[in-house]
Amino acid sequence: MMQDMYTAMGISPEVYEYGEQTLVSLKDRFDEIDKTAEYNQLKVLKAMQDCRVSEACLLGTTGYGYNDIGRDTLEAVYASLFHTEAALVRPQITCGTHALALALMSNLRPGDELLSPVGKPYDTLEEVIGIRESRGSLKEYGISYRQVDLKEDGSFDWEGIRNAIHPNTKLATIQRSKGYQTRPTLSVEQIGELIAFLKSIKPDIICMVDNCYGEFTQTIEPTDVGADMCVGSLIKNPGGGLAPIGGYIVGTKDCVEKAAFRLTSPGLGREVGASLQVLPSFYQGLFLAPTVTAGALKGAIFAANLYEKLGFKVVPSGDAPRYDIIQAIEFGTPEGLISFCEGIQYAAPVDSFVTPEPWDMPGYDSQVIMAAGAFVSGASIELSADGPIKPPYAVYFQGGLTWQHAKFGILKSLQQCVKKGVVSAILCQK
């Protein structure tokens, strides 16, 4: 019956059987993911209970948003969850890039220098920093930038980092996930080691972690290992697929308050900002986030093993530890990248009849193709895939609100690759 259902959904017997064979070896890894999800579920529940979340917290406010008990309690939950002094969790933070820009621009001043000790940042941050010219960038405000690339094996260049730190180095930004690169994602333990090294050289340096795609993939977060700020998007892991918008900044009281004054206005800070009607989705999404993240992790591991056995380079490899929900697959050709994204789109619950095409997306230096038939527009915790149309023509796959949907989406991507001749059906039988 199961195979008949997959056949009805457009999956050939060869592709289905290949997927089932791949899954046999993944049981133990999936069990470990479930254990992490169980721990994180209890962690979220404890934070909500300790902060006395009540029905009144779900009601929301309008206008100025003074005395918004739901907003303030939610921020207390995030601070408890991340073990920080303060948190800023707002629908007025429009996306992950906005959250990062807000954290950077509020904690840097003219004459300061920003350091990235983990190489090139995500594409959309290039204009925020001023690597690519853009109005309102940090560069326009007299804030300089320096980066130290990772070594070829993905390890830190300790000597290069030491030499890059100067008296005006104010803030170090550490991107946990790979972005549009094929370098390893950083574990929380690696981030902690890097933060300790940075602070041993310059104790007052602010260490900010871009936590996008990494929340709940481990039982600890970067703020547990010394990060002064941790930043992310609610339409990724912590929103659990329910948050319709929003971002968060957690960290020291000083860093978070500066961000709040930048988000609203000097003198107002965290006191204003109505929550409108989003609080139920913020709370419930956070409650579901550990389970949703676990499903996305299983999907990433399944995709890696499925395509690695077909001869494609995958990052991380099929047997590598996982510290974010993103799986990169290098196709080497535009046709492979596009075919994969078409398959993901055709597996969507929304707009499954649409064929994605490359386009000139704001914030990127090349055309980008994106597949995301999602309930929340652009939510990358939902089944989605994207990639820049440039060598090595790597696709970046992530999400799936359930493991079962992630599995179907990956099989659909492979089916489309077979249809377009990127993969031979014969290979799927071996």
Coordinates of C-alpha atoms in Angstrom, one line a residue:
M1 CA 0.0 0.0 0.0
M2 CA 2.8 2.4 0.8
Q3 CA 4.6 1.9 -2.5
D4 CA 1.2 2.3 -4.3
M5 CA 0.7 5.6 -2.6
Y6 CA 4.2 6.8 -3.7
T7 CA 3.5 5.6 -7.2
A8 CA 0.3 7.6 -7.2
M9 CA 2.4 10.7 -6.2
G10 CA 4.8 10.2 -9.1
I11 CA 7.6 8.2 -7.6
S12 CA 8.8 5.3 -9.7
P13 CA 9.3 1.8 -8.1
E14 CA 13.1 2.2 -8.8
V15 CA 13.4 5.5 -6.9
Y16 CA 11.2 4.3 -4.1
E17 CA 13.2 1.1 -3.5
Y18 CA 16.5 3.0 -3.7
G19 CA 15.1 5.3 -0.9
E20 CA 14.0 2.4 1.2
Q21 CA 17.5 0.7 0.9
T22 CA 19.1 4.0 1.9
L23 CA 17.0 4.3 5.0
V24 CA 18.0 0.9 6.4
S25 CA 21.4 2.1 7.5
L26 CA 20.0 5.3 9.2
K27 CA 18.0 3.9 12.0
D28 CA 20.5 4.4 14.8
R29 CA 21.2 8.0 13.7
F30 CA 17.5 8.8 13.6
D31 CA 17.2 7.3 17.1
E32 CA 19.9 9.7 18.3
I33 CA 18.1 12.7 16.7
D34 CA 14.9 11.7 18.5
K35 CA 16.7 11.6 21.9
T36 CA 18.0 15.2 21.2
A37 CA 14.5 16.3 20.3
E38 CA 13.1 14.8 23.5
Y39 CA 15.7 16.6 25.6
N40 CA 15.1 19.9 23.9
Q41 CA 11.3 19.4 24.1
L42 CA 11.7 19.2 27.9
K43 CA 14.0 22.2 27.9
V44 CA 11.4 24.3 26.1
L45 CA 8.6 23.1 28.3
K46 CA 10.7 23.9 31.5
A47 CA 11.4 27.4 30.3
M48 CA 7.7 28.0 29.6
Q49 CA 6.7 26.7 33.0
D50 CA 9.4 28.5 34.9
C51 CA 8.3 31.8 33.2
R52 CA 4.6 31.1 34.0
V53 CA 3.2 31.3 30.5
S54 CA -0.5 31.8 30.9
E55 CA -3.6 32.1 28.6
A56 CA -3.3 35.9 28.9
C57 CA 0.1 35.7 27.2
L58 CA -1.6 34.7 24.0
L59 CA -3.9 37.7 23.6
G60 CA -1.6 40.3 22.1
T61 CA -1.8 44.1 22.0
T62 CA -2.1 46.9 19.4
G63 CA -0.9 50.5 19.2
Y64 CA 2.2 51.2 21.3
G65 CA 2.1 47.8 22.9
Y66 CA 2.8 49.1 26.4
N67 CA 2.7 46.4 29.1
D68 CA 2.4 43.6 26.7
I69 CA 2.5 40.6 29.1
G70 CA 2.7 38.1 26.2
R71 CA 5.6 39.8 24.5
D72 CA 7.5 40.3 27.7
T73 CA 6.9 36.7 28.9
L74 CA 8.0 35.3 25.6
E75 CA 11.3 37.2 25.8
A76 CA 11.7 35.9 29.3
V77 CA 11.2 32.3 27.9
Y78 CA 13.9 32.9 25.3
A79 CA 16.3 34.3 27.8
S80 CA 15.7 31.3 30.1
L81 CA 16.0 28.8 27.2
F82 CA 19.3 30.3 26.0
H83 CA 20.6 31.1 29.5
T84 CA 21.1 34.8 28.8
E85 CA 20.4 38.0 30.7
A86 CA 17.9 39.3 28.1
A87 CA 16.1 38.6 24.8
L88 CA 14.5 40.6 22.1
V89 CA 11.8 38.6 20.2
R90 CA 9.7 40.7 17.9
P91 CA 7.5 40.5 14.8
Q92 CA 9.0 43.9 13.9
I93 CA 12.3 42.0 13.1
T94 CA 11.4 41.0 9.5
C95 CA 14.0 38.2 8.8
G96 CA 17.3 36.7 9.8
T97 CA 19.3 39.3 7.8
H98 CA 17.4 42.1 9.6
A99 CA 18.1 40.6 13.0
L100 CA 21.8 40.3 12.2
A101 CA 22.0 43.9 10.8
L102 CA 20.2 45.1 13.9
A103 CA 22.6 43.4 16.3
L104 CA 25.6 44.7 14.4
M105 CA 24.5 48.2 13.8
S106 CA 23.4 48.7 17.4
N107 CA 26.6 47.4 19.0
L108 CA 29.2 49.0 16.6
R109 CA 30.2 52.6 16.4
P110 CA 32.2 54.7 13.9
G111 CA 35.9 53.7 14.1
D112 CA 35.1 50.2 15.3
E113 CA 36.1 47.1 13.3
L114 CA 34.0 44.0 12.7
L115 CA 35.9 40.7 12.4
S116 CA 34.7 37.5 10.8
P117 CA 37.1 34.7 11.9
V118 CA 35.1 32.1 9.9
G119 CA 35.5 33.5 6.4
K120 CA 33.0 35.0 4.1
P121 CA 29.6 35.7 5.6
Y122 CA 26.2 34.8 4.1
D123 CA 25.6 36.7 0.8
T124 CA 22.9 39.1 2.1
L125 CA 25.3 40.3 4.8
E126 CA 27.7 41.6 2.2
E127 CA 25.6 44.7 1.7
V128 CA 25.0 45.1 5.4
I129 CA 28.7 45.2 6.0
G130 CA 29.7 47.1 2.9
I131 CA 31.7 44.3 1.1
R132 CA 29.3 45.1 -1.7
E133 CA 28.3 48.8 -1.8
S134 CA 24.9 49.6 -0.4
R135 CA 23.2 52.5 1.2
G136 CA 23.2 52.5 4.9
S137 CA 25.9 49.8 5.3
L138 CA 28.3 49.6 8.2
K139 CA 31.0 50.9 5.9
E140 CA 29.1 54.1 5.3
Y141 CA 29.1 54.7 9.0
G142 CA 32.9 54.3 9.2
I143 CA 32.9 50.8 10.6
S144 CA 35.7 48.7 9.0
Y145 CA 35.6 44.9 8.3
R146 CA 38.2 42.2 8.3
Q147 CA 37.9 38.5 7.8
V148 CA 40.1 35.4 8.3
D149 CA 39.2 32.5 6.0
L150 CA 39.0 29.0 7.3
K151 CA 41.7 26.6 6.3
E152 CA 41.1 24.2 3.4
D153 CA 40.1 21.5 5.8
G154 CA 37.5 23.8 7.4
S155 CA 39.5 24.4 10.6
F156 CA 40.2 27.7 12.2
D157 CA 43.3 29.7 11.2
W158 CA 44.3 30.4 14.8
E159 CA 47.4 32.4 13.8
G160 CA 45.6 34.4 11.2
I161 CA 42.8 35.3 13.8
R162 CA 45.4 36.3 16.4
N163 CA 47.1 38.7 13.8
A164 CA 43.7 40.1 12.7
I165 CA 42.7 41.3 16.2
H166 CA 43.6 45.0 16.8
P167 CA 42.6 47.6 19.5
N168 CA 39.7 48.7 17.4
T169 CA 38.3 45.2 16.8
K170 CA 35.0 45.6 18.6
L171 CA 32.9 42.6 17.5
A172 CA 33.4 39.2 16.1
T173 CA 30.6 37.7 14.0
I174 CA 30.6 33.9 13.9
Q175 CA 28.3 32.3 11.3
R176 CA 27.4 28.8 12.6
S177 CA 25.9 27.5 9.3
K178 CA 27.6 27.3 5.9
G179 CA 25.4 29.7 3.9
Y180 CA 26.1 29.5 0.2
Q181 CA 29.4 27.8 0.8
T182 CA 30.5 24.2 1.0
R183 CA 32.5 24.6 4.3
P184 CA 31.6 22.6 7.4
T185 CA 28.9 23.9 9.8
L186 CA 30.3 24.7 13.2
S187 CA 29.3 22.7 16.3
V188 CA 28.5 24.6 19.5
E189 CA 31.7 23.1 21.0
Q190 CA 33.8 24.5 18.2
I191 CA 32.2 27.9 18.6
G192 CA 33.0 27.8 22.3
E193 CA 36.6 27.0 21.5
L194 CA 36.8 30.0 19.1
I195 CA 35.1 32.4 21.6
A196 CA 37.5 31.4 24.3
F197 CA 40.4 32.0 22.0
L198 CA 39.1 35.4 20.9
K199 CA 38.5 36.5 24.5
S200 CA 42.0 35.3 25.6
I201 CA 43.4 37.8 23.1
K202 CA 40.9 40.7 23.7
P203 CA 38.7 40.1 26.7
D204 CA 36.2 42.9 25.9
I205 CA 35.5 41.7 22.3
I206 CA 31.8 41.1 21.7
C207 CA 31.2 37.6 20.2
M208 CA 28.0 37.4 18.2
V209 CA 26.8 34.1 16.7
D210 CA 24.6 33.9 13.6
N211 CA 22.5 30.9 14.9
C212 CA 20.3 30.6 11.8
Y213 CA 19.4 26.9 11.0
G214 CA 21.3 25.6 14.1
E215 CA 18.8 25.9 16.9
F216 CA 17.8 22.7 18.6
T217 CA 20.2 20.5 16.5
Q218 CA 22.2 20.0 19.7
T219 CA 21.2 20.1 23.4
I220 CA 23.2 23.3 24.0
E221 CA 23.3 26.7 22.2
P222 CA 26.2 29.1 21.6
T223 CA 25.2 31.2 24.5
D224 CA 26.0 28.2 26.7
V225 CA 29.6 28.5 25.6
G226 CA 30.3 32.2 26.0
A227 CA 28.5 34.0 23.1
D228 CA 27.6 37.5 24.1
M229 CA 24.8 37.5 21.5
C230 CA 23.0 34.9 19.5
V231 CA 20.8 35.9 16.6
G232 CA 18.2 34.0 14.5
S233 CA 15.0 34.0 12.5
L234 CA 11.6 32.8 13.6
I235 CA 10.7 31.5 10.1
K236 CA 13.6 29.0 10.6
N237 CA 14.0 26.4 13.4
P238 CA 12.7 28.2 16.5
G239 CA 9.4 29.2 14.9
G240 CA 8.5 25.6 14.4
G241 CA 6.8 26.3 11.1
L242 CA 4.0 28.4 12.7
A243 CA 5.6 31.8 13.2
P244 CA 4.6 34.0 10.3
I245 CA 7.4 36.5 10.7
G246 CA 10.0 37.6 13.3
G247 CA 13.5 37.3 14.6
Y248 CA 15.3 37.1 18.0
I249 CA 18.4 38.4 19.6
V250 CA 19.4 36.9 22.9
G251 CA 22.5 37.8 25.0
T252 CA 23.9 40.2 27.6
K253 CA 21.5 42.9 28.8
D254 CA 23.8 45.6 27.4
C255 CA 23.9 44.1 23.9
V256 CA 20.2 43.4 23.8
E257 CA 19.1 46.8 25.0
K258 CA 21.2 48.5 22.4
A259 CA 19.5 46.4 19.8
A260 CA 16.1 47.3 21.2
F261 CA 16.9 51.0 21.1
R262 CA 18.0 50.6 17.5
L263 CA 14.8 48.6 16.6
T264 CA 12.4 51.2 18.0
S265 CA 13.9 54.5 19.2
P266 CA 16.3 55.9 21.8
G267 CA 14.3 56.3 25.0
L268 CA 11.7 53.7 24.0
G269 CA 13.6 50.5 23.5
R270 CA 11.8 47.3 24.5
E271 CA 8.9 49.1 26.1
V272 CA 7.0 49.5 22.8
G273 CA 6.2 47.2 19.9
A274 CA 2.7 45.7 19.8
S275 CA 2.6 42.0 19.3
L276 CA -0.7 42.1 17.4
Q277 CA -2.1 38.6 16.8
V278 CA 1.2 36.6 16.4
L279 CA 1.8 35.5 20.0
P280 CA 0.0 32.1 19.8
S281 CA 2.0 31.1 16.7
F282 CA 5.3 32.3 18.4
Y283 CA 4.6 30.3 21.6
Q284 CA 3.2 27.2 19.9
G285 CA 5.9 27.3 17.2
L286 CA 8.6 27.4 19.8
F287 CA 6.9 24.5 21.6
L288 CA 7.0 22.4 18.5
A289 CA 10.4 23.5 17.3
P290 CA 12.5 20.6 18.7
T291 CA 10.3 18.0 17.0
V292 CA 10.1 20.0 13.7
T293 CA 13.9 20.5 13.7
A294 CA 14.4 16.7 14.3
G295 CA 12.3 16.0 11.2
A296 CA 14.4 18.4 9.2
L297 CA 17.6 16.9 10.4
K298 CA 16.5 13.4 9.4
G299 CA 15.6 14.8 5.9
A300 CA 19.1 16.3 5.6
I301 CA 20.8 13.1 6.5
F302 CA 18.6 11.1 4.1
A303 CA 19.3 13.5 1.3
A304 CA 23.1 13.3 1.9
N305 CA 23.1 9.5 1.9
L306 CA 20.8 9.2 -1.1
Y307 CA 22.9 11.5 -3.4
E308 CA 26.3 10.6 -2.0
K309 CA 25.8 7.0 -3.1
L310 CA 25.0 8.3 -6.6
G311 CA 28.4 9.9 -6.8
F312 CA 27.6 13.6 -6.0
K313 CA 29.7 15.6 -3.5
V314 CA 27.6 16.4 -0.4
V315 CA 28.4 18.7 2.5
P316 CA 28.2 17.4 5.2
S317 CA 28.9 13.9 4.1
G318 CA 26.4 11.2 4.7
D319 CA 28.0 10.0 7.9
A320 CA 29.1 13.3 9.3
P321 CA 27.7 14.8 12.6
R322 CA 25.0 17.4 12.1
Y323 CA 24.9 20.9 13.5
D324 CA 22.4 22.6 11.3
I325 CA 19.5 21.5 9.0
I326 CA 21.1 22.5 5.7
Q327 CA 22.3 19.9 3.2
A328 CA 24.5 21.0 0.3
I329 CA 24.7 18.9 -2.8
E330 CA 27.1 19.8 -5.6
F331 CA 25.7 19.0 -9.1
G332 CA 28.4 20.6 -11.2
T333 CA 25.8 21.8 -13.7
P334 CA 22.9 24.3 -13.7
E335 CA 20.6 21.5 -15.0
G336 CA 21.2 19.4 -11.9
L337 CA 20.6 22.3 -9.5
I338 CA 17.5 23.4 -11.3
S339 CA 16.1 19.8 -11.6
F340 CA 16.5 19.3 -7.8
C341 CA 14.6 22.5 -7.0
E342 CA 11.9 21.6 -9.4
G343 CA 11.3 18.3 -7.7
I344 CA 11.2 20.0 -4.3
Q345 CA 8.6 22.5 -5.6
Y346 CA 6.5 19.7 -7.0
A347 CA 6.5 18.0 -3.6
A348 CA 5.1 21.1 -1.9
P349 CA 1.6 21.4 -0.2
V350 CA 1.3 24.9 -1.6
D351 CA 2.0 25.9 -5.3
S352 CA 3.1 22.4 -6.2
F353 CA 2.0 23.1 -9.8
V354 CA 4.5 26.0 -10.1
T355 CA 7.9 25.5 -11.8
P356 CA 10.7 27.6 -10.1
E357 CA 13.1 29.6 -12.3
P358 CA 16.4 31.4 -11.6
W359 CA 15.9 35.1 -11.0
D360 CA 17.8 38.3 -9.9
M361 CA 17.0 38.2 -6.2
P362 CA 17.8 41.3 -4.0
G363 CA 20.9 40.9 -1.9
Y364 CA 22.7 38.4 -4.1
D365 CA 25.4 38.8 -6.8
S366 CA 24.1 36.1 -9.1
Q367 CA 20.8 34.6 -10.1
V368 CA 19.3 32.4 -7.5
I369 CA 16.7 29.6 -7.8
M370 CA 14.4 29.0 -4.9
A371 CA 11.8 26.2 -4.4
A372 CA 9.5 26.7 -1.4
G373 CA 5.8 25.9 -1.6
A374 CA 5.3 26.9 2.0
F375 CA 2.5 28.0 4.3
V376 CA 4.7 30.9 5.4
S377 CA 6.4 32.6 2.5
G378 CA 10.1 32.0 2.4
A379 CA 10.1 29.8 5.6
S380 CA 13.2 27.7 5.3
I381 CA 12.1 25.4 8.2
E382 CA 9.5 24.2 5.7
L383 CA 10.5 21.9 2.8
S384 CA 12.7 24.2 0.6
A385 CA 15.8 24.3 -1.6
D386 CA 17.7 27.0 -3.2
G387 CA 21.1 27.9 -4.7
P388 CA 23.0 30.4 -6.7
I389 CA 23.4 29.7 -10.4
K390 CA 27.2 29.7 -10.4
P391 CA 29.9 27.0 -9.9
P392 CA 29.9 24.5 -8.3
Y393 CA 26.1 24.6 -8.9
A394 CA 25.4 23.5 -5.3
V395 CA 21.8 23.2 -4.0
Y396 CA 21.1 23.9 -0.4
F397 CA 18.3 21.8 0.9
Q398 CA 16.6 22.3 4.2
G399 CA 13.4 21.8 6.2
G400 CA 10.3 19.8 6.2
L401 CA 7.7 20.3 8.9
T402 CA 7.5 16.5 9.2
W403 CA 10.1 13.8 8.4
Q404 CA 7.6 12.1 6.2
H405 CA 7.2 15.2 4.0
A406 CA 11.0 15.7 3.9
K407 CA 11.4 12.1 2.7
F408 CA 8.8 12.5 0.0
G409 CA 10.4 15.8 -1.2
I410 CA 13.8 14.3 -1.5
L411 CA 12.5 11.3 -3.5
K412 CA 10.6 13.8 -5.7
S413 CA 13.8 15.7 -6.3
L414 CA 15.6 12.5 -7.3
Q415 CA 12.7 11.5 -9.6
Q416 CA 13.0 14.9 -11.3
C417 CA 16.7 14.4 -11.7
V418 CA 16.0 11.0 -13.4
K419 CA 13.4 12.6 -15.6
K420 CA 15.8 15.4 -16.7
G421 CA 18.7 12.9 -17.3
V422 CA 20.8 14.3 -14.5
V423 CA 20.7 10.8 -12.8
S424 CA 20.3 7.5 -14.6
A425 CA 17.4 5.3 -13.4
I426 CA 19.8 2.4 -13.6
L427 CA 21.9 3.9 -10.8
C428 CA 18.9 4.0 -8.5
Q429 CA 18.5 0.3 -8.8
K430 CA 22.1 -0.5 -7.7

